[in-house]
Amino acid sequence: MQYNKLIDHTLLKQDASPEQIVKLCEEAKEFHFMSVCVNPAYVPLAAQQLKGSDVKVCTVIGFPLGMNLTKTKVEEAELAIKEGADEIDMVINVGMLKAGHDDYVREEIRLLKEVAGSRVLKVIIETCLLTDDEKVRACVASKEAGADFVKTSTGFSTGGATAHDVALMRKTVGPDMGVKASGGVRTHEDLIAMVEAGANRIGTSNGTKIL
Protein backbone atom coordinates (compact mmCIF):
# COMPACT_ATOMS: atom_id res chain seq x y z
CA MET A 1 0.00 0.00 0.00
CA GLN A 2 1.17 3.53 -0.81
CA TYR A 3 0.86 5.09 2.63
CA ASN A 4 1.99 8.48 1.32
CA LYS A 5 -1.15 8.75 -0.82
CA LEU A 6 -3.31 8.24 2.26
CA ILE A 7 -1.96 11.38 3.90
CA ASP A 8 -3.31 14.92 3.90
CA HIS A 9 -0.19 16.80 5.12
CA THR A 10 -1.76 19.25 7.53
CA LEU A 11 -0.95 22.63 9.08
CA LEU A 12 -3.98 24.43 10.50
CA LYS A 13 -2.49 26.22 13.50
CA GLN A 14 -3.62 29.79 14.03
CA ASP A 15 -0.03 31.07 14.08
CA ALA A 16 1.18 29.21 10.98
CA SER A 17 3.41 31.49 8.91
CA PRO A 18 3.69 31.73 5.12
CA GLU A 19 7.20 30.28 5.42
CA GLN A 20 5.81 27.24 7.23
CA ILE A 21 3.21 26.74 4.52
CA VAL A 22 5.91 26.83 1.85
CA LYS A 23 7.85 24.20 3.82
CA LEU A 24 4.70 22.10 4.16
CA CYS A 25 4.25 22.18 0.38
CA GLU A 26 7.90 21.29 -0.24
CA GLU A 27 7.59 18.28 2.08
CA ALA A 28 4.35 17.23 0.41
CA LYS A 29 6.00 17.31 -3.01
CA GLU A 30 9.02 15.39 -1.73
CA PHE A 31 6.91 12.63 -0.19
CA HIS A 32 4.13 12.76 -2.82
CA PHE A 33 1.38 13.12 -0.23
CA MET A 34 -2.23 13.20 -1.41
CA SER A 35 -2.70 16.82 -0.37
CA VAL A 36 -1.72 19.63 1.91
CA CYS A 37 -4.51 20.78 4.22
CA VAL A 38 -4.34 24.50 5.04
CA ASN A 39 -6.63 27.27 6.21
CA PRO A 40 -8.43 29.22 3.46
CA ALA A 41 -6.14 32.26 3.76
CA TYR A 42 -3.24 30.09 2.58
CA VAL A 43 -5.00 28.40 -0.34
CA PRO A 44 -3.56 30.82 -2.94
CA LEU A 45 -0.02 30.34 -1.60
CA ALA A 46 -0.36 26.54 -1.48
CA ALA A 47 -1.85 26.45 -4.97
CA GLN A 48 1.08 28.49 -6.27
CA GLN A 49 3.63 26.26 -4.54
CA LEU A 50 2.03 23.01 -5.72
CA LYS A 51 1.31 23.99 -9.31
CA GLY A 52 2.39 21.22 -11.66
CA SER A 53 2.82 18.67 -8.86
CA ASP A 54 0.75 15.59 -7.96
CA VAL A 55 -0.25 17.10 -4.59
CA LYS A 56 -3.73 18.56 -4.15
CA VAL A 57 -4.73 21.62 -2.15
CA CYS A 58 -7.22 20.83 0.61
CA THR A 59 -8.82 23.50 2.78
CA VAL A 60 -11.24 23.69 5.70
CA ILE A 61 -14.63 25.41 5.74
CA GLY A 62 -16.45 26.62 8.84
CA PHE A 63 -13.38 25.63 10.79
CA PRO A 64 -13.03 24.70 13.58
CA LEU A 65 -16.45 25.19 15.21
CA GLY A 66 -18.83 24.67 12.30
CA MET A 67 -21.21 27.26 13.72
CA ASN A 68 -21.13 29.70 10.80
CA LEU A 69 -24.25 30.47 8.84
CA THR A 70 -24.75 27.98 6.01
CA LYS A 71 -24.59 30.87 3.56
CA THR A 72 -21.18 31.82 4.97
CA LYS A 73 -19.89 28.26 4.55
CA VAL A 74 -21.14 28.16 0.97
CA GLU A 75 -19.47 31.47 0.08
CA GLU A 76 -16.26 30.47 1.87
CA ALA A 77 -16.13 27.26 -0.17
CA GLU A 78 -16.81 29.11 -3.41
CA LEU A 79 -13.96 31.54 -2.74
CA ALA A 80 -11.57 28.76 -1.72
CA ILE A 81 -12.25 26.85 -4.93
CA LYS A 82 -11.79 30.03 -6.94
CA GLU A 83 -8.39 30.50 -5.26
CA GLY A 84 -7.27 26.97 -6.09
CA ALA A 85 -8.67 24.48 -3.57
CA ASP A 86 -9.06 20.94 -4.92
CA GLU A 87 -10.68 19.41 -1.84
CA ILE A 88 -13.00 20.82 0.83
CA ASP A 89 -13.20 19.66 4.47
CA MET A 90 -16.31 21.20 6.05
CA VAL A 91 -17.35 21.17 9.71
CA ILE A 92 -20.98 20.35 10.45
CA ASN A 93 -23.11 22.31 12.89
CA VAL A 94 -22.72 19.88 15.80
CA GLY A 95 -25.29 21.66 17.94
CA MET A 96 -27.98 21.23 15.30
CA LEU A 97 -27.17 17.53 14.93
CA LYS A 98 -27.30 16.97 18.70
CA ALA A 99 -30.65 18.77 18.83
CA GLY A 100 -32.04 16.30 16.30
CA HIS A 101 -32.11 18.64 13.31
CA ASP A 102 -30.62 16.12 10.89
CA ASP A 103 -32.40 17.75 7.94
CA TYR A 104 -30.50 20.99 8.61
CA VAL A 105 -27.19 19.15 8.68
CA ARG A 106 -28.01 17.15 5.55
CA GLU A 107 -29.09 20.21 3.58
CA GLU A 108 -25.97 22.17 4.56
CA ILE A 109 -23.76 19.31 3.36
CA ARG A 110 -25.78 19.05 0.15
CA LEU A 111 -25.26 22.74 -0.58
CA LEU A 112 -21.50 22.43 0.02
CA LYS A 113 -21.33 19.40 -2.29
CA GLU A 114 -23.20 21.41 -4.91
CA VAL A 115 -20.44 24.01 -4.69
CA ALA A 116 -17.66 21.41 -4.68
CA GLY A 117 -19.03 19.60 -7.74
CA SER A 118 -16.50 17.00 -8.89
CA ARG A 119 -14.07 18.06 -6.14
CA VAL A 120 -13.85 15.91 -3.03
CA LEU A 121 -16.00 17.04 -0.10
CA LYS A 122 -15.14 15.68 3.35
CA VAL A 123 -17.53 16.19 6.27
CA ILE A 124 -15.98 16.71 9.71
CA ILE A 125 -18.44 15.37 12.30
CA GLU A 126 -16.27 16.00 15.43
CA THR A 127 -16.70 12.53 16.95
CA CYS A 128 -15.40 13.50 20.40
CA LEU A 129 -18.57 15.57 20.95
CA LEU A 130 -21.01 12.90 19.75
CA THR A 131 -22.58 9.71 21.06
CA ASP A 132 -22.30 6.64 18.85
CA ASP A 133 -25.91 7.16 17.73
CA GLU A 134 -25.12 10.76 16.77
CA LYS A 135 -22.01 9.64 14.88
CA VAL A 136 -24.16 7.23 12.88
CA ARG A 137 -26.75 9.93 12.15
CA ALA A 138 -24.03 12.36 11.03
CA CYS A 139 -22.58 9.74 8.69
CA VAL A 140 -26.01 8.88 7.26
CA ALA A 141 -26.75 12.58 6.64
CA SER A 142 -23.36 12.99 4.94
CA LYS A 143 -23.91 10.00 2.69
CA GLU A 144 -27.45 11.02 1.77
CA ALA A 145 -26.23 14.55 0.94
CA GLY A 146 -23.65 13.19 -1.53
CA ALA A 147 -20.44 13.86 0.38
CA ASP A 148 -17.34 11.91 -0.62
CA PHE A 149 -15.86 11.37 2.86
CA VAL A 150 -16.77 11.54 6.51
CA LYS A 151 -13.97 12.76 8.77
CA THR A 152 -13.53 12.22 12.49
CA SER A 153 -12.20 15.46 13.88
CA THR A 154 -10.90 18.98 13.53
CA GLY A 155 -8.07 18.27 15.96
CA PHE A 156 -9.11 21.44 17.81
CA SER A 157 -11.78 20.02 20.14
CA THR A 158 -11.62 17.65 23.11
CA GLY A 159 -10.28 14.61 21.26
CA GLY A 160 -9.16 13.16 17.94
CA ALA A 161 -9.57 10.01 15.90
CA THR A 162 -10.06 6.60 17.51
CA ALA A 163 -10.12 3.19 15.87
CA HIS A 164 -13.58 2.62 17.38
CA ASP A 165 -14.99 5.72 15.72
CA VAL A 166 -13.36 4.96 12.38
CA ALA A 167 -14.76 1.42 12.43
CA LEU A 168 -18.24 2.71 13.30
CA MET A 169 -18.09 5.30 10.53
CA ARG A 170 -16.91 2.72 8.00
CA LYS A 171 -19.68 0.31 9.01
CA THR A 172 -22.25 3.10 8.62
CA VAL A 173 -21.20 4.49 5.23
CA GLY A 174 -20.24 1.18 3.64
CA PRO A 175 -17.31 0.32 1.38
CA ASP A 176 -17.70 2.96 -1.32
CA MET A 177 -17.51 6.19 0.67
CA GLY A 178 -14.32 7.61 2.16
CA VAL A 179 -13.47 7.75 5.85
CA LYS A 180 -10.78 10.17 7.03
CA ALA A 181 -9.10 9.77 10.41
CA SER A 182 -7.78 13.07 11.69
CA GLY A 183 -6.57 14.34 15.03
CA GLY A 184 -3.90 12.61 17.09
CA VAL A 185 -2.50 10.38 14.33
CA ARG A 186 1.18 10.83 15.16
CA THR A 187 2.96 7.51 14.55
CA HIS A 188 3.18 4.76 11.96
CA GLU A 189 1.36 2.52 14.42
CA ASP A 190 -1.46 5.07 14.70
CA LEU A 191 -1.77 5.17 10.92
CA ILE A 192 -1.88 1.38 10.61
CA ALA A 193 -4.54 1.15 13.35
CA MET A 194 -6.73 3.68 11.53
CA VAL A 195 -6.32 1.96 8.17
CA GLU A 196 -7.16 -1.42 9.68
CA ALA A 197 -10.27 0.13 11.26
CA GLY A 198 -11.42 1.35 7.84
CA ALA A 199 -9.83 4.74 7.12
CA ASN A 200 -8.67 5.44 3.58
CA ARG A 201 -7.39 8.96 4.27
CA ILE A 202 -5.32 10.25 7.17
CA GLY A 203 -5.07 13.85 8.27
CA THR A 204 -1.85 14.49 10.16
CA SER A 205 0.87 17.06 10.74
CA ASN A 206 3.32 14.21 11.31
CA GLY A 207 3.32 12.72 7.82
CA THR A 208 7.06 12.98 7.22
CA LYS A 209 7.83 11.42 10.61
CA ILE A 210 5.30 8.61 10.03
CA LEU A 211 6.79 7.66 6.68
PDB file of C-alpha atoms in Angstrom, residues 3-134:
ATOM      1  CA  TYR A   3       0.860   5.092   2.630  1.00  0.00           C
ATOM      2  CA  ASN A   4       1.994   8.476   1.318  1.00  0.00           C
ATOM      3  CA  LYS A   5      -1.148   8.749  -0.816  1.00  0.00           C
ATOM      4  CA  LEU A   6      -3.314   8.243   2.263  1.00  0.00           C
ATOM      5  CA  ILE A   7      -1.963  11.379   3.897  1.00  0.00           C
ATOM      6  CA  ASP A   8      -3.311  14.923   3.899  1.00  0.00           C
ATOM      7  CA  HIS A   9      -0.192  16.804   5.117  1.00  0.00           C
ATOM      8  CA  THR A  10      -1.764  19.255   7.532  1.00  0.00           C
ATOM      9  CA  LEU A  11      -0.951  22.635   9.077  1.00  0.00           C
ATOM     10  CA  LEU A  12      -3.984  24.430  10.496  1.00  0.00           C
ATOM     11  CA  LYS A  13      -2.487  26.219  13.503  1.00  0.00           C
ATOM     12  CA  GLN A  14      -3.619  29.790  14.032  1.00  0.00           C
ATOM     13  CA  ASP A  15      -0.030  31.066  14.084  1.00  0.00           C
ATOM     14  CA  ALA A  16       1.182  29.209  10.976  1.00  0.00           C
ATOM     15  CA  SER A  17       3.415  31.490   8.911  1.00  0.00           C
ATOM     16  CA  PRO A  18       3.687  31.733   5.122  1.00  0.00           C
ATOM     17  CA  GLU A  19       7.197  30.275   5.416  1.00  0.00           C
ATOM     18  CA  GLN A  20       5.806  27.243   7.228  1.00  0.00           C
ATOM     19  CA  ILE A  21       3.206  26.736   4.519  1.00  0.00           C
ATOM     20  CA  VAL A  22       5.914  26.828   1.846  1.00  0.00           C
ATOM     21  CA  LYS A  23       7.851  24.204   3.822  1.00  0.00           C
ATOM     22  CA  LEU A  24       4.696  22.101   4.157  1.00  0.00           C
ATOM     23  CA  CYS A  25       4.253  22.176   0.382  1.00  0.00           C
ATOM     24  CA  GLU A  26       7.896  21.288  -0.241  1.00  0.00           C
ATOM     25  CA  GLU A  27       7.585  18.281   2.079  1.00  0.00           C
ATOM     26  CA  ALA A  28       4.349  17.229   0.405  1.00  0.00           C
ATOM     27  CA  LYS A  29       5.999  17.306  -3.014  1.00  0.00           C
ATOM     28  CA  GLU A  30       9.020  15.393  -1.734  1.00  0.00           C
ATOM     29  CA  PHE A  31       6.913  12.626  -0.189  1.00  0.00           C
ATOM     30  CA  HIS A  32       4.130  12.758  -2.820  1.00  0.00           C
ATOM     31  CA  PHE A  33       1.380  13.117  -0.231  1.00  0.00           C
ATOM     32  CA  MET A  34      -2.227  13.199  -1.414  1.00  0.00           C
ATOM     33  CA  SER A  35      -2.698  16.818  -0.374  1.00  0.00           C
ATOM     34  CA  VAL A  36      -1.724  19.634   1.906  1.00  0.00           C
ATOM     35  CA  CYS A  37      -4.508  20.778   4.215  1.00  0.00           C
ATOM     36  CA  VAL A  38      -4.342  24.496   5.044  1.00  0.00           C
ATOM     37  CA  ASN A  39      -6.626  27.267   6.213  1.00  0.00           C
ATOM     38  CA  PRO A  40      -8.432  29.220   3.464  1.00  0.00           C
ATOM     39  CA  ALA A  41      -6.141  32.260   3.764  1.00  0.00           C
ATOM     40  CA  TYR A  42      -3.238  30.091   2.581  1.00  0.00           C
ATOM     41  CA  VAL A  43      -5.000  28.401  -0.340  1.00  0.00           C
ATOM     42  CA  PRO A  44      -3.559  30.824  -2.938  1.00  0.00           C
ATOM     43  CA  LEU A  45      -0.020  30.335  -1.601  1.00  0.00           C
ATOM     44  CA  ALA A  46      -0.363  26.543  -1.482  1.00  0.00           C
ATOM     45  CA  ALA A  47      -1.854  26.445  -4.967  1.00  0.00           C
ATOM     46  CA  GLN A  48       1.075  28.488  -6.273  1.00  0.00           C
ATOM     47  CA  GLN A  49       3.630  26.258  -4.539  1.00  0.00           C
ATOM     48  CA  LEU A  50       2.028  23.009  -5.719  1.00  0.00           C
ATOM     49  CA  LYS A  51       1.307  23.991  -9.308  1.00  0.00           C
ATOM     50  CA  GLY A  52       2.388  21.217 -11.662  1.00  0.00           C
ATOM     51  CA  SER A  53       2.817  18.671  -8.859  1.00  0.00           C
ATOM     52  CA  ASP A  54       0.748  15.589  -7.965  1.00  0.00           C
ATOM     53  CA  VAL A  55      -0.246  17.103  -4.591  1.00  0.00           C
ATOM     54  CA  LYS A  56      -3.730  18.560  -4.146  1.00  0.00           C
ATOM     55  CA  VAL A  57      -4.728  21.622  -2.153  1.00  0.00           C
ATOM     56  CA  CYS A  58      -7.222  20.833   0.609  1.00  0.00           C
ATOM     57  CA  THR A  59      -8.818  23.496   2.779  1.00  0.00           C
ATOM     58  CA  VAL A  60     -11.240  23.694   5.697  1.00  0.00           C
ATOM     59  CA  ILE A  61     -14.629  25.412   5.742  1.00  0.00           C
ATOM     60  CA  GLY A  62     -16.454  26.617   8.843  1.00  0.00           C
ATOM     61  CA  PHE A  63     -13.381  25.628  10.793  1.00  0.00           C
ATOM     62  CA  PRO A  64     -13.028  24.702  13.583  1.00  0.00           C
ATOM     63  CA  LEU A  65     -16.447  25.185  15.214  1.00  0.00           C
ATOM     64  CA  GLY A  66     -18.834  24.666  12.297  1.00  0.00           C
ATOM     65  CA  MET A  67     -21.212  27.259  13.718  1.00  0.00           C
ATOM     66  CA  ASN A  68     -21.127  29.704  10.801  1.00  0.00           C
ATOM     67  CA  LEU A  69     -24.255  30.467   8.835  1.00  0.00           C
ATOM     68  CA  THR A  70     -24.750  27.975   6.011  1.00  0.00           C
ATOM     69  CA  LYS A  71     -24.586  30.874   3.560  1.00  0.00           C
ATOM     70  CA  THR A  72     -21.181  31.823   4.974  1.00  0.00           C
ATOM     71  CA  LYS A  73     -19.889  28.257   4.552  1.00  0.00           C
ATOM     72  CA  VAL A  74     -21.136  28.160   0.968  1.00  0.00           C
ATOM     73  CA  GLU A  75     -19.472  31.470   0.077  1.00  0.00           C
ATOM     74  CA  GLU A  76     -16.262  30.469   1.865  1.00  0.00           C
ATOM     75  CA  ALA A  77     -16.128  27.260  -0.165  1.00  0.00           C
ATOM     76  CA  GLU A  78     -16.814  29.109  -3.411  1.00  0.00           C
ATOM     77  CA  LEU A  79     -13.963  31.536  -2.735  1.00  0.00           C
ATOM     78  CA  ALA A  80     -11.575  28.757  -1.716  1.00  0.00           C
ATOM     79  CA  ILE A  81     -12.251  26.853  -4.927  1.00  0.00           C
ATOM     80  CA  LYS A  82     -11.794  30.029  -6.945  1.00  0.00           C
ATOM     81  CA  GLU A  83      -8.395  30.505  -5.259  1.00  0.00           C
ATOM     82  CA  GLY A  84      -7.266  26.967  -6.090  1.00  0.00           C
ATOM     83  CA  ALA A  85      -8.672  24.478  -3.567  1.00  0.00           C
ATOM     84  CA  ASP A  86      -9.056  20.937  -4.916  1.00  0.00           C
ATOM     85  CA  GLU A  87     -10.682  19.412  -1.839  1.00  0.00           C
ATOM     86  CA  ILE A  88     -13.003  20.819   0.834  1.00  0.00           C
ATOM     87  CA  ASP A  89     -13.200  19.656   4.465  1.00  0.00           C
ATOM     88  CA  MET A  90     -16.308  21.199   6.051  1.00  0.00           C
ATOM     89  CA  VAL A  91     -17.350  21.166   9.706  1.00  0.00           C
ATOM     90  CA  ILE A  92     -20.983  20.345  10.449  1.00  0.00           C
ATOM     91  CA  ASN A  93     -23.114  22.305  12.890  1.00  0.00           C
ATOM     92  CA  VAL A  94     -22.716  19.877  15.799  1.00  0.00           C
ATOM     93  CA  GLY A  95     -25.293  21.662  17.942  1.00  0.00           C
ATOM     94  CA  MET A  96     -27.985  21.230  15.300  1.00  0.00           C
ATOM     95  CA  LEU A  97     -27.173  17.529  14.932  1.00  0.00           C
ATOM     96  CA  LYS A  98     -27.297  16.965  18.701  1.00  0.00           C
ATOM     97  CA  ALA A  99     -30.651  18.770  18.830  1.00  0.00           C
ATOM     98  CA  GLY A 100     -32.045  16.296  16.300  1.00  0.00           C
ATOM     99  CA  HIS A 101     -32.109  18.643  13.306  1.00  0.00           C
ATOM    100  CA  ASP A 102     -30.616  16.115  10.888  1.00  0.00           C
ATOM    101  CA  ASP A 103     -32.404  17.748   7.944  1.00  0.00           C
ATOM    102  CA  TYR A 104     -30.502  20.991   8.608  1.00  0.00           C
ATOM    103  CA  VAL A 105     -27.190  19.146   8.679  1.00  0.00           C
ATOM    104  CA  ARG A 106     -28.009  17.153   5.555  1.00  0.00           C
ATOM    105  CA  GLU A 107     -29.092  20.215   3.581  1.00  0.00           C
ATOM    106  CA  GLU A 108     -25.967  22.166   4.560  1.00  0.00           C
ATOM    107  CA  ILE A 109     -23.759  19.312   3.359  1.00  0.00           C
ATOM    108  CA  ARG A 110     -25.784  19.048   0.146  1.00  0.00           C
ATOM    109  CA  LEU A 111     -25.258  22.738  -0.584  1.00  0.00           C
ATOM    110  CA  LEU A 112     -21.505  22.426   0.018  1.00  0.00           C
ATOM    111  CA  LYS A 113     -21.332  19.405  -2.287  1.00  0.00           C
ATOM    112  CA  GLU A 114     -23.196  21.411  -4.908  1.00  0.00           C
ATOM    113  CA  VAL A 115     -20.436  24.012  -4.692  1.00  0.00           C
ATOM    114  CA  ALA A 116     -17.661  21.407  -4.679  1.00  0.00           C
ATOM    115  CA  GLY A 117     -19.026  19.602  -7.736  1.00  0.00           C
ATOM    116  CA  SER A 118     -16.500  17.001  -8.887  1.00  0.00           C
ATOM    117  CA  ARG A 119     -14.075  18.057  -6.141  1.00  0.00           C
ATOM    118  CA  VAL A 120     -13.845  15.912  -3.031  1.00  0.00           C
ATOM    119  CA  LEU A 121     -16.001  17.036  -0.099  1.00  0.00           C
ATOM    120  CA  LYS A 122     -15.140  15.681   3.352  1.00  0.00           C
ATOM    121  CA  VAL A 123     -17.532  16.192   6.271  1.00  0.00           C
ATOM    122  CA  ILE A 124     -15.977  16.705   9.715  1.00  0.00           C
ATOM    123  CA  ILE A 125     -18.437  15.374  12.299  1.00  0.00           C
ATOM    124  CA  GLU A 126     -16.269  15.995  15.435  1.00  0.00           C
ATOM    125  CA  THR A 127     -16.704  12.525  16.945  1.00  0.00           C
ATOM    126  CA  CYS A 128     -15.402  13.501  20.403  1.00  0.00           C
ATOM    127  CA  LEU A 129     -18.569  15.571  20.950  1.00  0.00           C
ATOM    128  CA  LEU A 130     -21.011  12.896  19.751  1.00  0.00           C
ATOM    129  CA  THR A 131     -22.582   9.713  21.056  1.00  0.00           C
ATOM    130  CA  ASP A 132     -22.303   6.643  18.851  1.00  0.00           C
ATOM    131  CA  ASP A 133     -25.909   7.156  17.730  1.00  0.00           C
ATOM    132  CA  GLU A 134     -25.122  10.760  16.775  1.00  0.00           C
TER     133      GLU A 134
END
